[in-house]
Coordinates of C-alpha atoms and ligand atoms in Angstrom, one line a residue:
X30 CA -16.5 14.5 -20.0
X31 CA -14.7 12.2 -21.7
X32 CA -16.8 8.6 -21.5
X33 CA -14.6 6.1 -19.8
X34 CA -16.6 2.6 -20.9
X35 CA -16.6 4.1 -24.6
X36 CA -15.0 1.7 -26.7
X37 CA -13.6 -0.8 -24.4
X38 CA -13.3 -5.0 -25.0
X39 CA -15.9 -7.5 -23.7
X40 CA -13.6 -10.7 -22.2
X41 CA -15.7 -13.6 -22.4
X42 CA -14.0 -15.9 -19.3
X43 CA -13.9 -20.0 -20.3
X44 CA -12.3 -20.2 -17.1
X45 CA -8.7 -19.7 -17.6
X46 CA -6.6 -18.6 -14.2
X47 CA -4.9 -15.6 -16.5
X48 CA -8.1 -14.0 -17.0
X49 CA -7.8 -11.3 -14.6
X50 CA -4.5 -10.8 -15.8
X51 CA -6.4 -10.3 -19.5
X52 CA -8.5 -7.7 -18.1
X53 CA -5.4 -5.5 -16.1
X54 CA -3.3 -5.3 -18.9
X55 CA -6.0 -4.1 -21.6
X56 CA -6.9 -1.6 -18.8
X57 CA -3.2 -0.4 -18.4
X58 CA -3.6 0.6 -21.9
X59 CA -6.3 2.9 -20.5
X60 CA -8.7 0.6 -22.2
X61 CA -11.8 -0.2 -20.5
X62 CA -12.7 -4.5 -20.3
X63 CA -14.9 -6.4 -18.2
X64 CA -15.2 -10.0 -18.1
X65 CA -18.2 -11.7 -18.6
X66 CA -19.5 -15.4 -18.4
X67 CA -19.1 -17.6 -21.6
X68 CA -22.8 -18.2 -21.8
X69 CA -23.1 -14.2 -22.1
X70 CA -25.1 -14.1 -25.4
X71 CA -24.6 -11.8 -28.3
X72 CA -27.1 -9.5 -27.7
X73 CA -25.9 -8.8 -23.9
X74 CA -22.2 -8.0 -25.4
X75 CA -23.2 -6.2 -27.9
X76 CA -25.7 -3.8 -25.6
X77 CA -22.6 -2.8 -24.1
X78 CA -20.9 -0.9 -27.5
X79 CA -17.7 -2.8 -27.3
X80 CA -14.7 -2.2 -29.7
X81 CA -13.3 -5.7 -29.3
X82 CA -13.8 -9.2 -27.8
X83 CA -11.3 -11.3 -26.4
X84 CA -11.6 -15.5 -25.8
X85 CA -9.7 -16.7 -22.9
X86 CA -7.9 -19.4 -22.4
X87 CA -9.5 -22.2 -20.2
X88 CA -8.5 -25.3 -18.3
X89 CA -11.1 -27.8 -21.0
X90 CA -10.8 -29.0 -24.2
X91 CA -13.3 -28.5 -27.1
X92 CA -13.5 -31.5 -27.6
X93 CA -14.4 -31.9 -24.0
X94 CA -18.2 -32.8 -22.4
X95 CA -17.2 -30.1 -19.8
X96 CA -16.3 -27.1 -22.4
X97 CA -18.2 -24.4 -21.5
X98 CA -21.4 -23.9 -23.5
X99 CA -21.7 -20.5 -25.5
X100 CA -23.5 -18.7 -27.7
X101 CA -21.5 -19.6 -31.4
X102 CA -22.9 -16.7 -33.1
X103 CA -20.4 -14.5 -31.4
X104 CA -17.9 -16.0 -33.6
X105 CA -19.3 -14.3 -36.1
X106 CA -20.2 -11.0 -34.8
X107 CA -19.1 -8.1 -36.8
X108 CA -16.1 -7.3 -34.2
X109 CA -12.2 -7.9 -34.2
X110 CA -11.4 -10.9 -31.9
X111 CA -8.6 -11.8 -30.8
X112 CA -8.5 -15.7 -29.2
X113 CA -6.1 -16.8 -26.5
X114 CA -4.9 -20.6 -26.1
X115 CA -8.5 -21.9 -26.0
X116 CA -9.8 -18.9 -27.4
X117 CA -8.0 -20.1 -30.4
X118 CA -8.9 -23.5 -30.5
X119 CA -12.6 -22.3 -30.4
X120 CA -11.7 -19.7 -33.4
X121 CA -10.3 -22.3 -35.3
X122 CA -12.5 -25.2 -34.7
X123 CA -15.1 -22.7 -35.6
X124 CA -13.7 -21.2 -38.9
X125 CA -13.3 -25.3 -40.3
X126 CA -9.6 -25.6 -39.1
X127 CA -8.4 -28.8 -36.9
X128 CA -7.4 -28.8 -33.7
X129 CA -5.9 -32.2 -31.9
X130 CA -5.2 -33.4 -28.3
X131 CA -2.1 -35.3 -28.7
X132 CA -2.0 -36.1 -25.3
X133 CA 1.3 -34.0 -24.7
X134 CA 1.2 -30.2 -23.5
X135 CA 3.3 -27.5 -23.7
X136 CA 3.6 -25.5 -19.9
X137 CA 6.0 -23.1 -19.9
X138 CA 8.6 -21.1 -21.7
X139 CA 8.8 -20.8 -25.4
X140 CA 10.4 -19.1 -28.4
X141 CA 8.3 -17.7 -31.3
X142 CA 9.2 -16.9 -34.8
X143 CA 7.2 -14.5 -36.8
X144 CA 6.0 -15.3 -40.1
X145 CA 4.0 -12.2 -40.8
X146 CA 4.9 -8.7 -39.1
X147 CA 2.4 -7.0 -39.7
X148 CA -1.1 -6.4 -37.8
X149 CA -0.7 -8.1 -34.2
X150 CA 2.9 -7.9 -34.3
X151 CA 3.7 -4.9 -35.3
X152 CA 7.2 -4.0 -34.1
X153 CA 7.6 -7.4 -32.3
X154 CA 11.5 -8.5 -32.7
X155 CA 11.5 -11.6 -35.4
X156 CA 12.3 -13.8 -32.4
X157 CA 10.6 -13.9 -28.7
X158 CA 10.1 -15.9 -25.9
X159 CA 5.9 -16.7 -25.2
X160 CA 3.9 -18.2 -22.3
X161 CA 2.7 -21.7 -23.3
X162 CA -0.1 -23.2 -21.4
X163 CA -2.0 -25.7 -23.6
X164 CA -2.8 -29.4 -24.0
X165 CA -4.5 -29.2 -27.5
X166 CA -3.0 -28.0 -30.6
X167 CA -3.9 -26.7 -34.3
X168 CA -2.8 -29.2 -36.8
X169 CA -4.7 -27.5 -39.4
X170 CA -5.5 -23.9 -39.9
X171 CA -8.9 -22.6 -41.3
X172 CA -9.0 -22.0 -45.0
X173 CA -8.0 -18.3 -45.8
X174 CA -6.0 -18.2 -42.6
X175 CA -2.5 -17.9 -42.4
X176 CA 0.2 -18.1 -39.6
X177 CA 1.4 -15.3 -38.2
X178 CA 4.2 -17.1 -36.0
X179 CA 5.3 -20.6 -35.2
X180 CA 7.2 -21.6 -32.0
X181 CA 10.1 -23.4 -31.7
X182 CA 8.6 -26.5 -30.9
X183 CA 6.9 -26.6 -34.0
X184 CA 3.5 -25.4 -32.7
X185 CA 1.4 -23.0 -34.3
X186 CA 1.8 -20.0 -32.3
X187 CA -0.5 -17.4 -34.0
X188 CA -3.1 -17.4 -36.9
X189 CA -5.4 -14.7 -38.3
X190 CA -8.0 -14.4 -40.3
X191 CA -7.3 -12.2 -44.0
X192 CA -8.0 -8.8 -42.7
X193 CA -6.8 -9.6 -39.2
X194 CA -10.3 -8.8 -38.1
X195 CA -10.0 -12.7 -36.2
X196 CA -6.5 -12.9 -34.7
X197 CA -5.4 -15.4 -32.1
X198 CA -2.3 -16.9 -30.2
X199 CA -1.7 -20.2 -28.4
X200 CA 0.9 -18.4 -26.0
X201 CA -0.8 -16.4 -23.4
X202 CA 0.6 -12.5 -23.7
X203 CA -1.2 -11.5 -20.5
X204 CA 1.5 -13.3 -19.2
X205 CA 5.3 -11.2 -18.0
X206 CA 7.4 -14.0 -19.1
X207 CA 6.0 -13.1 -22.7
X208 CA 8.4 -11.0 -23.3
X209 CA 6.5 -8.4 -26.2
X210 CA 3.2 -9.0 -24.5
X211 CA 2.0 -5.9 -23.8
X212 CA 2.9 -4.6 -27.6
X213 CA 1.4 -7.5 -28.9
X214 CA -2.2 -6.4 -26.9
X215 CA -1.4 -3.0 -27.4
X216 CA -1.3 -3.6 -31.6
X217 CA -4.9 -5.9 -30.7
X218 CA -6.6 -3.0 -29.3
X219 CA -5.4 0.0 -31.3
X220 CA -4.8 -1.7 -34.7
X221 CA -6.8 -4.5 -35.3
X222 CA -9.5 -3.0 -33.1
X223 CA -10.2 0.8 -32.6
X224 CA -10.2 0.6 -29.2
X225 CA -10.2 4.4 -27.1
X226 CA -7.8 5.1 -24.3
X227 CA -9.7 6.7 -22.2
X228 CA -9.9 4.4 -19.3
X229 CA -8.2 6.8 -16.5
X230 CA -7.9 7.4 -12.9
X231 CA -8.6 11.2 -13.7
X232 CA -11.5 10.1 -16.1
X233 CA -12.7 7.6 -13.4
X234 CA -13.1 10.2 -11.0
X235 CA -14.8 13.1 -12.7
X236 CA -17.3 10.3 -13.9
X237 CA -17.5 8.6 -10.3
X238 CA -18.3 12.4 -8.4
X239 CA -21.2 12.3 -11.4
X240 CA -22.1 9.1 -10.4
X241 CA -21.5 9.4 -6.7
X242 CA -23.8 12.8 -7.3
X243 CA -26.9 11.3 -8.7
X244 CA -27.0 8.4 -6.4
X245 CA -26.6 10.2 -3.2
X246 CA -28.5 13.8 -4.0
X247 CA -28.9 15.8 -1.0
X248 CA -28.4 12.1 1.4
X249 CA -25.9 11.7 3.9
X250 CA -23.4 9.0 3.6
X251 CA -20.7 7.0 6.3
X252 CA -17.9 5.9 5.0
X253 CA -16.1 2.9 7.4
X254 CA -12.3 3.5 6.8
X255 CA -10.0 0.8 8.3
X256 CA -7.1 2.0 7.4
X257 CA -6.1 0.2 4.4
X258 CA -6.0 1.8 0.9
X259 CA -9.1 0.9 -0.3
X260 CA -11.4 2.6 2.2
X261 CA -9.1 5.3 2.5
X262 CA -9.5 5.9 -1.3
X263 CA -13.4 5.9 -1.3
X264 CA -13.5 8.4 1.9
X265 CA -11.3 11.0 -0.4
X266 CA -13.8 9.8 -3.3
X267 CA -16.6 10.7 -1.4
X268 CA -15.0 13.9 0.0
X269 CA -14.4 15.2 -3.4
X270 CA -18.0 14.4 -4.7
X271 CA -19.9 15.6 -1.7
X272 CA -17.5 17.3 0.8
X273 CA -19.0 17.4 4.3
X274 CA -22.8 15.2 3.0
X275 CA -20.0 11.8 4.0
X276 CA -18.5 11.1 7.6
X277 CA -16.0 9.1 7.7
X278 CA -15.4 6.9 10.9
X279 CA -12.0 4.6 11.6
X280 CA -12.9 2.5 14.6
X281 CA -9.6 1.5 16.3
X282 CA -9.6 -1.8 17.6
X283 CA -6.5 -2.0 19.2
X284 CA -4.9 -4.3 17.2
X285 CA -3.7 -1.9 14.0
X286 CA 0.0 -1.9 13.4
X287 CA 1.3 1.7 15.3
X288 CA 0.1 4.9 14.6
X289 CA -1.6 3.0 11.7
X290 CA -5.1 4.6 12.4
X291 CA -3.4 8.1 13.4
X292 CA -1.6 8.4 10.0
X293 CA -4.5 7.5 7.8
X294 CA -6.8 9.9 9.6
X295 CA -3.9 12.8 9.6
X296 CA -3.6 12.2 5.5
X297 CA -7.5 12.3 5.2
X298 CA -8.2 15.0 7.5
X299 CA -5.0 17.3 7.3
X300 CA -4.2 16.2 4.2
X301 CA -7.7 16.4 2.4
X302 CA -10.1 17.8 4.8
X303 CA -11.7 14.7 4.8
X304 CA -14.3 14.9 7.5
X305 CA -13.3 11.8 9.9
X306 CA -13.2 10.7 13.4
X307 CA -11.1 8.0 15.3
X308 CA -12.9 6.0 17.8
X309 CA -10.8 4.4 20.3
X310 CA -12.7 1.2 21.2
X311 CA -10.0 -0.9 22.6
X312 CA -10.8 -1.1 25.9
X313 CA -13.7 -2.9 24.7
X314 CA -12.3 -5.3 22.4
X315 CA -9.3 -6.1 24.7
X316 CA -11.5 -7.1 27.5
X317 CA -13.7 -9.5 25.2
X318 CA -10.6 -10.8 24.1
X319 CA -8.8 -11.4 27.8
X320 CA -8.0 -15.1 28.0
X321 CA -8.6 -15.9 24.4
X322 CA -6.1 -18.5 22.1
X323 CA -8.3 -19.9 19.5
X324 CA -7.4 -17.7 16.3
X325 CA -11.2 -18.4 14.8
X326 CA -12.6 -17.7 18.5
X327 CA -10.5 -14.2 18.2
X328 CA -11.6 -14.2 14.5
X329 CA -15.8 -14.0 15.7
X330 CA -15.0 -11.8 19.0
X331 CA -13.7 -9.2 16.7
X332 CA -16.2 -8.9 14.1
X333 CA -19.3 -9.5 16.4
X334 CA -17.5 -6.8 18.4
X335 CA -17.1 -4.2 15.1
X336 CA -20.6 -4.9 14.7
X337 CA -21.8 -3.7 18.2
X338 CA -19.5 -0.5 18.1
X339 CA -20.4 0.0 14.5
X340 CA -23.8 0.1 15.0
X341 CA -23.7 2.0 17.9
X342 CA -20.9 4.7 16.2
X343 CA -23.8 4.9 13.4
X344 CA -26.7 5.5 15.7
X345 CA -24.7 8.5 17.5
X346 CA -23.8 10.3 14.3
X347 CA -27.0 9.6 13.2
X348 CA -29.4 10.5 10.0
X349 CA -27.3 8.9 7.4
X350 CA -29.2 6.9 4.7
X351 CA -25.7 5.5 2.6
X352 CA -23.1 3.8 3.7
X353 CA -20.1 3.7 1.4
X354 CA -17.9 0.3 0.7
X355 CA -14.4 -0.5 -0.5
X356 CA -16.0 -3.5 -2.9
X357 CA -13.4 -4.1 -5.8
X358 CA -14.1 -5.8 -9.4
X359 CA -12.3 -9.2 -8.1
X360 CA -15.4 -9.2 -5.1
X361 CA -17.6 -8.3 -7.7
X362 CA -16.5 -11.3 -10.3
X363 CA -16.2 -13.6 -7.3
X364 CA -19.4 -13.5 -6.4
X365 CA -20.7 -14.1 -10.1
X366 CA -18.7 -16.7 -10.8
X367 CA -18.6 -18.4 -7.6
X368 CA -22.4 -18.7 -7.3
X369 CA -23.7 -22.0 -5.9
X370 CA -20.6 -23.0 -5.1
X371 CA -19.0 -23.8 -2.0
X372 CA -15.5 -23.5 -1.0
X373 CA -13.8 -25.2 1.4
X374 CA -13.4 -22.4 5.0
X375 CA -10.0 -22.8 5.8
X376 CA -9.9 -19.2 7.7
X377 CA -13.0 -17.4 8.3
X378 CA -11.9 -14.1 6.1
X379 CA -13.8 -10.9 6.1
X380 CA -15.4 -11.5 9.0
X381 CA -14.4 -7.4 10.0
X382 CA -16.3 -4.9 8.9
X383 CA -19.0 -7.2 8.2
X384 CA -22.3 -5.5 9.1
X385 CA -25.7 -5.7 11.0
X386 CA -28.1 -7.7 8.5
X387 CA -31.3 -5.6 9.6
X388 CA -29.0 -2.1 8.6
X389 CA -31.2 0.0 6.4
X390 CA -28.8 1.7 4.7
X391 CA -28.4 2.1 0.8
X392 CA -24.5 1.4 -0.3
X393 CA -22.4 3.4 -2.3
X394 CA -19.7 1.2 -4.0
X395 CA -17.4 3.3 -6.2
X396 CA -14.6 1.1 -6.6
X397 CA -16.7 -2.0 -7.8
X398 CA -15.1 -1.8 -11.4
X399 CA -11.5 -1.4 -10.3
X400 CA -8.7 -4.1 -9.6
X401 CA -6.4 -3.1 -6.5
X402 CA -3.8 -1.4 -9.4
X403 CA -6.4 1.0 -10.4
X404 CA -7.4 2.0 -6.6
X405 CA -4.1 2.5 -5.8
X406 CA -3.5 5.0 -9.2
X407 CA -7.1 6.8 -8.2
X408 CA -5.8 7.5 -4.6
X409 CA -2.4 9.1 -6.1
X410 CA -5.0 11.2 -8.4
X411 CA -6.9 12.3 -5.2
X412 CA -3.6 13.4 -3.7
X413 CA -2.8 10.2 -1.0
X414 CA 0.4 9.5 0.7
X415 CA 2.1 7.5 -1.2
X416 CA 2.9 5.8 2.2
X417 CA -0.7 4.9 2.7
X418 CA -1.2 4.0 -1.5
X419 CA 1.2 1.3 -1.2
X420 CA 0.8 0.0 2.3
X421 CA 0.6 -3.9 2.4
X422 CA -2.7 -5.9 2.9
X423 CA -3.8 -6.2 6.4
X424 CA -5.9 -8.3 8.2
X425 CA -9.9 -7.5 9.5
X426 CA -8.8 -8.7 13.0
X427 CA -5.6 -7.2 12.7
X428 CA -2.3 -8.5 15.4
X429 CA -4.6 -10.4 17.4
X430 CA -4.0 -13.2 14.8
X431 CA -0.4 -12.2 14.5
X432 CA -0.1 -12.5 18.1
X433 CA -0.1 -16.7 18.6
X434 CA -2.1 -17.5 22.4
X435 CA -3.0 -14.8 24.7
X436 CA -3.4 -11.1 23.3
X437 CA -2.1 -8.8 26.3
X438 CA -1.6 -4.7 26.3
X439 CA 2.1 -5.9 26.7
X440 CA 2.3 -8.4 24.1
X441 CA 0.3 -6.2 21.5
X442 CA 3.3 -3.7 22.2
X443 CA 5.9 -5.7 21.3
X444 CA 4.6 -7.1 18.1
X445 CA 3.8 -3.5 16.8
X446 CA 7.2 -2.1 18.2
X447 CA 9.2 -4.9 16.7
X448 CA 7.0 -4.6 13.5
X449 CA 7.6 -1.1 13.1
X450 CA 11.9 -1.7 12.6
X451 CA 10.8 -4.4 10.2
X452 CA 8.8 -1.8 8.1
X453 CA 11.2 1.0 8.4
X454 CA 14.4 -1.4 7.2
X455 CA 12.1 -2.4 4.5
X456 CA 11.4 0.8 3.3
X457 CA 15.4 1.8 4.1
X458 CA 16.4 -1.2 1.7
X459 CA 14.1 -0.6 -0.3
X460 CA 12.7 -3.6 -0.5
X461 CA 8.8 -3.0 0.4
X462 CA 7.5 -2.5 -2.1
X463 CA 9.0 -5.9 -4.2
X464 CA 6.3 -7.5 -1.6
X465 CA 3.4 -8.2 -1.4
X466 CA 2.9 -8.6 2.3
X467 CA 5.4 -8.3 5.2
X468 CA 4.7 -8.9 9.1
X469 CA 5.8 -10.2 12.0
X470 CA 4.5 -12.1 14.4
X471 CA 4.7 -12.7 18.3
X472 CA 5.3 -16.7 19.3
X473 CA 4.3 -17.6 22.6
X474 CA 7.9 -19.6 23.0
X475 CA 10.8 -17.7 25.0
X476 CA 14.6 -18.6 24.1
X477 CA 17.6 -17.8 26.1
X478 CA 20.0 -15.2 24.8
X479 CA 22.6 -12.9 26.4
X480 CA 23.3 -9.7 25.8
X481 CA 26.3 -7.9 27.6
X482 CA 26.9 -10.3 30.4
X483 CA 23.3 -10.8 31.2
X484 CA 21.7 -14.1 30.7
X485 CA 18.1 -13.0 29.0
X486 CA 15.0 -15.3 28.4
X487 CA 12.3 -13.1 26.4
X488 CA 10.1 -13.7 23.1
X489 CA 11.1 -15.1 20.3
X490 CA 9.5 -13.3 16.6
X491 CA 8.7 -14.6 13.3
X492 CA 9.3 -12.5 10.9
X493 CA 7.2 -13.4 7.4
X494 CA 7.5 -11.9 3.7
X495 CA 5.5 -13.3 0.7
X496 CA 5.6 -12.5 -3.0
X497 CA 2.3 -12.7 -4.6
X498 CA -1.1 -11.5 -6.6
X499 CA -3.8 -12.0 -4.9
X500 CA -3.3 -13.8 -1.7
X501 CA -4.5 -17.0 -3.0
X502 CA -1.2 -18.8 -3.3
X503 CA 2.4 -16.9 -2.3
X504 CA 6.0 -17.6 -1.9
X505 CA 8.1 -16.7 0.4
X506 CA 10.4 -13.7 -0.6
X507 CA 13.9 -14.0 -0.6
X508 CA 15.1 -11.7 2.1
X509 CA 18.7 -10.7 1.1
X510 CA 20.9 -11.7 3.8
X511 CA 22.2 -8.2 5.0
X512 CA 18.7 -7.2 5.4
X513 CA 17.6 -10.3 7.4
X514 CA 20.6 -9.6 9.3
X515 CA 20.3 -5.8 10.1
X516 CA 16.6 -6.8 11.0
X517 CA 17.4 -8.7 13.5
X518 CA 20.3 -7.0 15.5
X519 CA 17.8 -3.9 14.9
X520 CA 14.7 -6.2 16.8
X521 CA 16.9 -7.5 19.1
X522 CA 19.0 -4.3 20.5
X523 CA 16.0 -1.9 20.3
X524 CA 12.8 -3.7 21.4
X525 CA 12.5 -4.9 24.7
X526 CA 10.9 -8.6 24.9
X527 CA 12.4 -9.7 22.0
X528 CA 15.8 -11.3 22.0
X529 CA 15.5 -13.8 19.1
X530 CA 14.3 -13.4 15.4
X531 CA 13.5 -15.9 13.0
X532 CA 12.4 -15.5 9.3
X533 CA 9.3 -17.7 8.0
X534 CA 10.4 -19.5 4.4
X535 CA 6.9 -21.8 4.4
X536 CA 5.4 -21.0 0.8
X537 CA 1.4 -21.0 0.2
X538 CA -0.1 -23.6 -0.5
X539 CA 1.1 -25.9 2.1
X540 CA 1.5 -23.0 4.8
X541 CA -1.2 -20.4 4.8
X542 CA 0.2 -16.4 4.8
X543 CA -1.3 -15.4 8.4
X544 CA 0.7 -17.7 11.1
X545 CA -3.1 -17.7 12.1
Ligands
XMP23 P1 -4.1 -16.6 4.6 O1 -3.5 -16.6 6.0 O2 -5.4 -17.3 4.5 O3 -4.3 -15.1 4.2 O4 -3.1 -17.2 3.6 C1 -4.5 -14.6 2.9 C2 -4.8 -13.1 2.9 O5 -5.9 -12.9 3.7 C3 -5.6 -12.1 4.9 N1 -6.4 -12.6 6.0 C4 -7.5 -12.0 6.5 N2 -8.1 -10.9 6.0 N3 -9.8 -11.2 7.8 C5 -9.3 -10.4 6.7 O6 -9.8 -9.4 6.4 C6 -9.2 -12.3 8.2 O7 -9.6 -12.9 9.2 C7 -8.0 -12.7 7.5 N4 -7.1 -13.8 7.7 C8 -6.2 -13.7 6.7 C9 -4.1 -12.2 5.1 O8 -3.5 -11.1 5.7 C10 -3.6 -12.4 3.6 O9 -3.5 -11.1 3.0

């Protein structure tokens, strides 16, 4: 089996908001990376048998009291380098060049002009537009440097060392709006460094079931599926490495979008003979929730609730020592990173599917190395739906925050009714998959309408749509007109309750995504 961390590329993160983006394109080149902390020492990257290191880019100067400290040595380490933006400020500064803070940045679009072809921009096009994101600049390269392009605003857009064996760039070409980006990484990884492709959803898989093997032996293991794609995607993971030693359980809530939990059980357990069972437990979340507006009120109902039927669920099924987890990498460099600090709770996320503290069981966490991309590729490998691959984020507590007031049997209807004509025009247009998130939700106003001759006073619906990466910020997409339009008519002549529509264009940050 091929080894899928062989020859991959330490990123050592000085805080730079692209370094994510660093990260998913090296691994779309099937090339493994990880990102580690500046202070990481030499020793610790070195442990790991990488081909290359990349410097990110990062929001201090080096001249700065608040530049991350690190350890200089791996400056010199025998391994190609390539520097971005800061990166190559460090590489420079290092190397005896000069770099200066003239006060004045560069943000945005630039063009680049190559003054050497050869090495990092290999079959790059003589002219290109680039990323910029910097305050500081080189004024001086590092003896026995040259420039490999300048931009068109007179900055020095890329240096390397002789043998190429230090390269580096001011532009950022993690970033789209460089246009040769990903040839430009590509010639880092495979000609500068020796980097091996064989970072793969196949690979991943075969080296997961080993993983998934050893950990588990002859255990049993309960896998909590919620519908979404990543707990779908470890239940088929689990399948495949143990078949009938996992159980998977969807606990229905009442508050999933329409046959939500009935189509991700068909595709697990028609589909893959996946063994897992639906429980209906609305009854008892609907009667906790009679009465209730607050959205965090709703918020803690819900997750003490999935608690109470979780736990019991687990004690009926019984003798199971591992419970499995949809934890991606992003969770996993949060929670490193974020250490010690404290962010500000502006919604009280994740608070479904939160467990029991005093649960004894071991977790099983395949996805911990992948970036929502990569889960989505492994669940095409295992044979998913593409339906179910590419299905929009959805919320823990589900409609009841996308039902504003009182959350009623009737009112739940409606929203998931009217929700499912917005999905199915999106998917008729075409459109879904250009967003990130789509949903509608039910506002506790009525509006008068008419419709034949008949005065009517029903619901009015938001409808929302939102571009993004992560959740963390998001515009609002812009609906073409026709589709807003056949939306609408579609709501308003089909679902009953509903006789107005209108379409959410409140960007994030100031507005939030969920209306609650
Ligand atoms: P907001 O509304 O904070 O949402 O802009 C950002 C993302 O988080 C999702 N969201 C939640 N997810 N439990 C969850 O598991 C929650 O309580 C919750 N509230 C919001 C939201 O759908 C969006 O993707």
């Amino acid at each position: 089996m091929n080894n899928i961390h062989e020859k991959g590329v330490v990123i050592l993160d000085f805080g730079s908001q692209y370094t994510q983006l660093i990260a998913r394109r090296v691994r779309e080149q099937n090339v493994h990376s990880e990102i580690l902390p500046p202070e990481t020492s030499l020793d610790e990257i070195l442990n790991r048998a990488p081909a290359a290191l990349i410097l990110s880019g990062g929001p201090s100067s080096i001249f700065g009291n608040e530049a991350p400290l690190f350890d200089e040595s791996i400056l010199d380490a025998d391994l190609p380098i390539l520097g971005i933006c800061y990166g190559l400020q460090l590489l420079a500064h290092h190397y005896g060049g000069a770099v200066v803070s003239t006060g004045q940045g560069e943000y945005g679009s630039a063009e680049i002009e190559l003054d050497d072809n050869s090495g990092l921009f290999f079959n790059v096009p003589s002219t290109s537009k680039v990323w910029m994101s910097h305050m500081d600049r080189i004024s001086k390269i590092p003896d026995g440097w040259h420039t490999l392009a300048h931009s068109s605003n007179d900055v020095v857009g890329a240096i390397a060392n002789e043998d190429q064996t230090r390269v580096a760039t001011q532009f950022h070409p993690e970033v789209a709006h460089t246009e040769e980006g990903q040839t430009i990484l590509h010639n880092f990884l495979f000609t500068v460094a020796n980097c091996a492709p064989t970072w793969t959803a196949g690979n991943f898989i075969d080296q997961q079931i080993e993983l998934i093997r050893k950990q588990v032996g002859e255990g049993k293991v309960l896998v909590g599926v919620s519908g979404g794609v990543d707990s779908t995607v470890v239940a088929a993971l689990l399948y495949k490495a143990i078949g009938d030693q996992s159980t998977a359980v969807l606990i229905d809530h009442g508050l999933l979008r329409k046959n939500e939990g009935r189509d991700c059980v068909n595709a697990l357990k028609t589909g893959l003979g996946v063994n897992i069972n639906m429980f209906d437990e609305s009854d008892i979340f609907l009667s906790k929730l009679e009465g209730v507006t607050d959205p965090e009120k709703k918020r803690k109902i819900i997750g003490n609730q999935f608690i109470y039927s979780f736990d019991r669920i687990a004690g009926e099924i019984g003798d199971m020592q591992f419970l499995a987890q949809g934890t991606l990498y992003p969770d996993v460099i949060e929670s490193g990173v974020s250490k010690g600090k404290t962010a500000h709770v502006i919604k009280s996320h994740h608070n479904v599917g939160g467990l029991p503290d005093d649960m004894t069981f071991k977790l099983v966490e395949p996805l911990r190395e992948l970036f929502k991309d990569e889960v989505r590729n492994v669940g095409r490998e295992l044979g998913l739906p593409e339906s179910l691959i590419e299905r929009h984020p959805f919320p823990g507590p589900g409609l009841a925050v996308r039902i504003i007031g009182e959350i009623t049997e009737e009112r739940i209807q409606i929203l998931q009714d009217a929700d499912q004509v917005y999905m199915d025009i999106l998917h008729e247009d075409g459109l879904y998959n250009d967003i990130w998130q789509a949903f509608s939700v039910l506002i506790p106003v009525q509006t008068v309408g008419v419709m034949g001759d008949q005065r009517t006073y029903e619901n009015l619906l938001g409808i929302r749509a939102v571009t993004s990466t992560d959740g963390m910020t998001a515009d609002w997409y812009r609906m073409p007109a026709e589709t807003l339009s056949k939306i609408s008519n579609r709501i308003v002549n089909s679902v009953p309750g509903i006789n107005r529509v209108v379409y959410d264009i409140t960007s994030k940050p100031p507005g939030t995504i969920e209306w609650e």
